[in-house]
PDB file of C-alpha atoms in Angstrom:
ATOM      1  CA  UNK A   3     -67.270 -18.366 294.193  1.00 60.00           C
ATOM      2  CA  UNK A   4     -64.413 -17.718 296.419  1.00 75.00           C
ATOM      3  CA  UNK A   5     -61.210 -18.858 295.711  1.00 75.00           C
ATOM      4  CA  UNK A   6     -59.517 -21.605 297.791  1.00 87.00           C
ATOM      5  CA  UNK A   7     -56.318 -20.056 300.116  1.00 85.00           C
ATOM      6  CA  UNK A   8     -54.200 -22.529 299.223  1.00 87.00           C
ATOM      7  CA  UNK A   9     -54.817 -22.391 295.686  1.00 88.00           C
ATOM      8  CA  UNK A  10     -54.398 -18.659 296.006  1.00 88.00           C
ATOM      9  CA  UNK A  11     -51.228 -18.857 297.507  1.00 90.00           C
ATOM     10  CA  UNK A  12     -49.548 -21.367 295.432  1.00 91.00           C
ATOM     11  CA  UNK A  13     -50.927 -19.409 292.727  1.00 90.00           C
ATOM     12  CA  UNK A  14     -49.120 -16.358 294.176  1.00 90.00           C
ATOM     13  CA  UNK A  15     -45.997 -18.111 294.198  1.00 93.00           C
ATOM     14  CA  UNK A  16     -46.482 -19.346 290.692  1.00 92.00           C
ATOM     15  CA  UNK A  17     -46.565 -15.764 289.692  1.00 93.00           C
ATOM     16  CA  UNK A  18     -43.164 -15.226 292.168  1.00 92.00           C
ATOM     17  CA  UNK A  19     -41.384 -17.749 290.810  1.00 92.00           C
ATOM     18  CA  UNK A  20     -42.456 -16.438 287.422  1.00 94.00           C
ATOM     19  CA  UNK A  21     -41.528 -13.224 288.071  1.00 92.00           C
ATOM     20  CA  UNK A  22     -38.289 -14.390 289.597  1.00 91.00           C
ATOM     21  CA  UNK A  23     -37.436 -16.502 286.688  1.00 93.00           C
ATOM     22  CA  UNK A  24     -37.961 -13.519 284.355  1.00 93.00           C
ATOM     23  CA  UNK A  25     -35.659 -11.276 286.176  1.00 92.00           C
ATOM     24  CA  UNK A  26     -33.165 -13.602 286.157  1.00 92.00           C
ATOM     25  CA  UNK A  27     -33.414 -14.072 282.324  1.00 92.00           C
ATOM     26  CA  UNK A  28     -33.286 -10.445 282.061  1.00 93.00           C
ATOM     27  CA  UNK A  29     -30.490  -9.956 284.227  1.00 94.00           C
ATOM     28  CA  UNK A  30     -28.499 -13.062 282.210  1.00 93.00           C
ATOM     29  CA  UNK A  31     -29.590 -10.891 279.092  1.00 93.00           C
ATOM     30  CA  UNK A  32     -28.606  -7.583 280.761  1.00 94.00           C
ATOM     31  CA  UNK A  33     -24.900  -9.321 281.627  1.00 95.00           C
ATOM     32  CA  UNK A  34     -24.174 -10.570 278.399  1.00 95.00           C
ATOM     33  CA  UNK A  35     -24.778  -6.722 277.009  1.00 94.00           C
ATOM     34  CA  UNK A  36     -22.796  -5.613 279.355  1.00 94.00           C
ATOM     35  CA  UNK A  37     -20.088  -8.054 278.958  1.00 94.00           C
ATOM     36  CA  UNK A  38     -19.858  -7.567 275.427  1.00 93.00           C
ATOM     37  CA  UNK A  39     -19.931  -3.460 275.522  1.00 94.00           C
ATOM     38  CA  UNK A  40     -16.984  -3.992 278.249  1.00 94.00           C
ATOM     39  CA  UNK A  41     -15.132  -6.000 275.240  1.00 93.00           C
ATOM     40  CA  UNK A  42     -16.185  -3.717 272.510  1.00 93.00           C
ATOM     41  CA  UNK A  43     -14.444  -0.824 274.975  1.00 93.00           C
ATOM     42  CA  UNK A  44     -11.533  -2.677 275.175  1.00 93.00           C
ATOM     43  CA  UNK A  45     -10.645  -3.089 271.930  1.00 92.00           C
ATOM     44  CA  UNK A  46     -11.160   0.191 271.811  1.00 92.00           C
ATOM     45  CA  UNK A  47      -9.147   1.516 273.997  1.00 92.00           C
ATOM     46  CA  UNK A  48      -6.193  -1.373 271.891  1.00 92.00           C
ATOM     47  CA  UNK A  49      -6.994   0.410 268.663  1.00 92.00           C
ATOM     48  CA  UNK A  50      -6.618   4.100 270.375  1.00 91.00           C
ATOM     49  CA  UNK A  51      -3.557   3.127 271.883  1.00 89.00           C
ATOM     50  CA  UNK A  52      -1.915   1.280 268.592  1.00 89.00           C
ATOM     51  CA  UNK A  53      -3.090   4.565 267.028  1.00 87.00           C
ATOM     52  CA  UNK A  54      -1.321   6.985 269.252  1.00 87.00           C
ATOM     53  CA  UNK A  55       1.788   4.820 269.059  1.00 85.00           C
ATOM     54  CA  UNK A  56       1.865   4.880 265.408  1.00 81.00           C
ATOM     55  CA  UNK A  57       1.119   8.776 265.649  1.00 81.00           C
ATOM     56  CA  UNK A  58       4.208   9.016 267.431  1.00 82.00           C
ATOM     57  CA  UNK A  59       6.151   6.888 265.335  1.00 77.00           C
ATOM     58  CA  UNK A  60       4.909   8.896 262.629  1.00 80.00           C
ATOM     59  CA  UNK A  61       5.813  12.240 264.169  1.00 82.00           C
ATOM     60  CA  UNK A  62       9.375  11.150 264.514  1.00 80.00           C
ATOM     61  CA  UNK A  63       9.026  10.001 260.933  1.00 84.00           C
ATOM     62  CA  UNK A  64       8.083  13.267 259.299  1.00 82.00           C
ATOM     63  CA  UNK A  65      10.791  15.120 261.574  1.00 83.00           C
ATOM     64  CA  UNK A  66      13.549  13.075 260.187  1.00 84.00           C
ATOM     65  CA  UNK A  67      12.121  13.265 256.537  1.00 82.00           C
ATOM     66  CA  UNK A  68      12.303  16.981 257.172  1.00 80.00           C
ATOM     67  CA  UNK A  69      15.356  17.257 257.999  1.00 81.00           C
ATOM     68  CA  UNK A  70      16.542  14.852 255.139  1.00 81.00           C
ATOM     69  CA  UNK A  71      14.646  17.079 252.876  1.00 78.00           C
ATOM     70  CA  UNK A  72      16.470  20.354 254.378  1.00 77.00           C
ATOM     71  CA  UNK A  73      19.884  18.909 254.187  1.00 78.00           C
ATOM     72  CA  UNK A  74      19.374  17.485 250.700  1.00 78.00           C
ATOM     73  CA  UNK A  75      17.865  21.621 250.114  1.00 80.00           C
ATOM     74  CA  UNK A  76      20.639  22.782 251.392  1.00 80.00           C
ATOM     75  CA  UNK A  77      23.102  20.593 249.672  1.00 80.00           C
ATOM     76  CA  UNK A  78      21.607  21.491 246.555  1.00 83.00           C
ATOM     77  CA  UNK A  79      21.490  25.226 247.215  1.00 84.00           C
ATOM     78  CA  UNK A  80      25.073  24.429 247.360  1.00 86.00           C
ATOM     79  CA  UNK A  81      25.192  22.561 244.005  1.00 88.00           C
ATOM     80  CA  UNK A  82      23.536  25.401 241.977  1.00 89.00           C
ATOM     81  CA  UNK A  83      25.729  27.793 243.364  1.00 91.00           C
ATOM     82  CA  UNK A  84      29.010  26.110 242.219  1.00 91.00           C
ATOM     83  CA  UNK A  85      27.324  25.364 238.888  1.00 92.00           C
ATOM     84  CA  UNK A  86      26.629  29.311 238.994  1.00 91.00           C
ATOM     85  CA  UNK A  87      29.710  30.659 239.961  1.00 92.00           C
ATOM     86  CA  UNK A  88      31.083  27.889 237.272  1.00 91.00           C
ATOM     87  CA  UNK A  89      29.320  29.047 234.499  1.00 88.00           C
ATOM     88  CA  UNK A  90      30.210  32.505 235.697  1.00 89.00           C
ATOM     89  CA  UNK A  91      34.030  31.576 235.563  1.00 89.00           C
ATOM     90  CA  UNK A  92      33.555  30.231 232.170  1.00 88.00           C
ATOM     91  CA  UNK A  93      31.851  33.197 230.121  1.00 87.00           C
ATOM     92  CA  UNK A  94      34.521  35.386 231.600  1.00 85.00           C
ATOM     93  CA  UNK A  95      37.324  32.966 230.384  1.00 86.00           C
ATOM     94  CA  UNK A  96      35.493  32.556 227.142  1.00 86.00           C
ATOM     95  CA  UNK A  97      34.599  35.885 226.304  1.00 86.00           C
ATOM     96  CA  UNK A  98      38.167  38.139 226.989  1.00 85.00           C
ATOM     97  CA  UNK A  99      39.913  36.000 224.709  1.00 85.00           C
ATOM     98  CA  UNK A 100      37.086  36.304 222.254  1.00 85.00           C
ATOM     99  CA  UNK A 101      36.959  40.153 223.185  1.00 84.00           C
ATOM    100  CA  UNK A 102      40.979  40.295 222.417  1.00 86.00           C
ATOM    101  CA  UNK A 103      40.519  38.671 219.462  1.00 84.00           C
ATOM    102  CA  UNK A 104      37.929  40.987 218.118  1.00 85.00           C
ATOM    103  CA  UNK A 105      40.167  43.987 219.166  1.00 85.00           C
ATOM    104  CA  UNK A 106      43.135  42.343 217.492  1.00 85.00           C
ATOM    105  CA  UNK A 107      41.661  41.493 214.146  1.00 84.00           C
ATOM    106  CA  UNK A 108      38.659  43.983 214.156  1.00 82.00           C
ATOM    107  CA  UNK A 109      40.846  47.648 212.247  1.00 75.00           C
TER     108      UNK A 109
END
């Protein structure tokens, strides 16, 4: 039994249509990936950004605590110096009278 050509065609087109309407949901599908992947990117690319500004900020950070932590080295390097040459001054202030006084009352 042979089919009839009209029924054939519209059957044809059916399967068109069908086919049609299934690319196009597809495609819908395929754009909403897309659209979120391109958001997903940009964010992204935010974050990276906000992290190589706060990279930088930190860079300039660390320099000046370096340099804070220098100066207060050298400032104490300073300090214990003083306090050397101090205690220094003292034992020899302390110790010739005591020396003299041992001489003096030592026969």
């Amino acid at each position: 039994m042979e089919e009839n050509p009209h029924a054939r065609l519209q059957r044809h087109i059916d399967e068109v249509n069908k086919a049609f309407a299934e690319a196009a949901s597809v495609m819908s599908d395929l754009q909403r990936d897309l659209d979120a992947q391109q958001a997903a990117r940009e964010v992204l690319l935010e974050q990276a950004g906000e992290q190589q500004r706060l990279l930088e900020v930190n860079e300039v950070q660390a320099e000046k605590i370096r340099q804070i932590l220098v100066g207060e080295t050298k400032a104490t390097i300073r300090a214990e110096r003083r306090q050397q040459w101090l205690f220094f001054a003292l034992g020899a202030l302390v110790s010739i009278p005591i020396g003299i006084a041992i001489n003096l009352l030592v026969p």
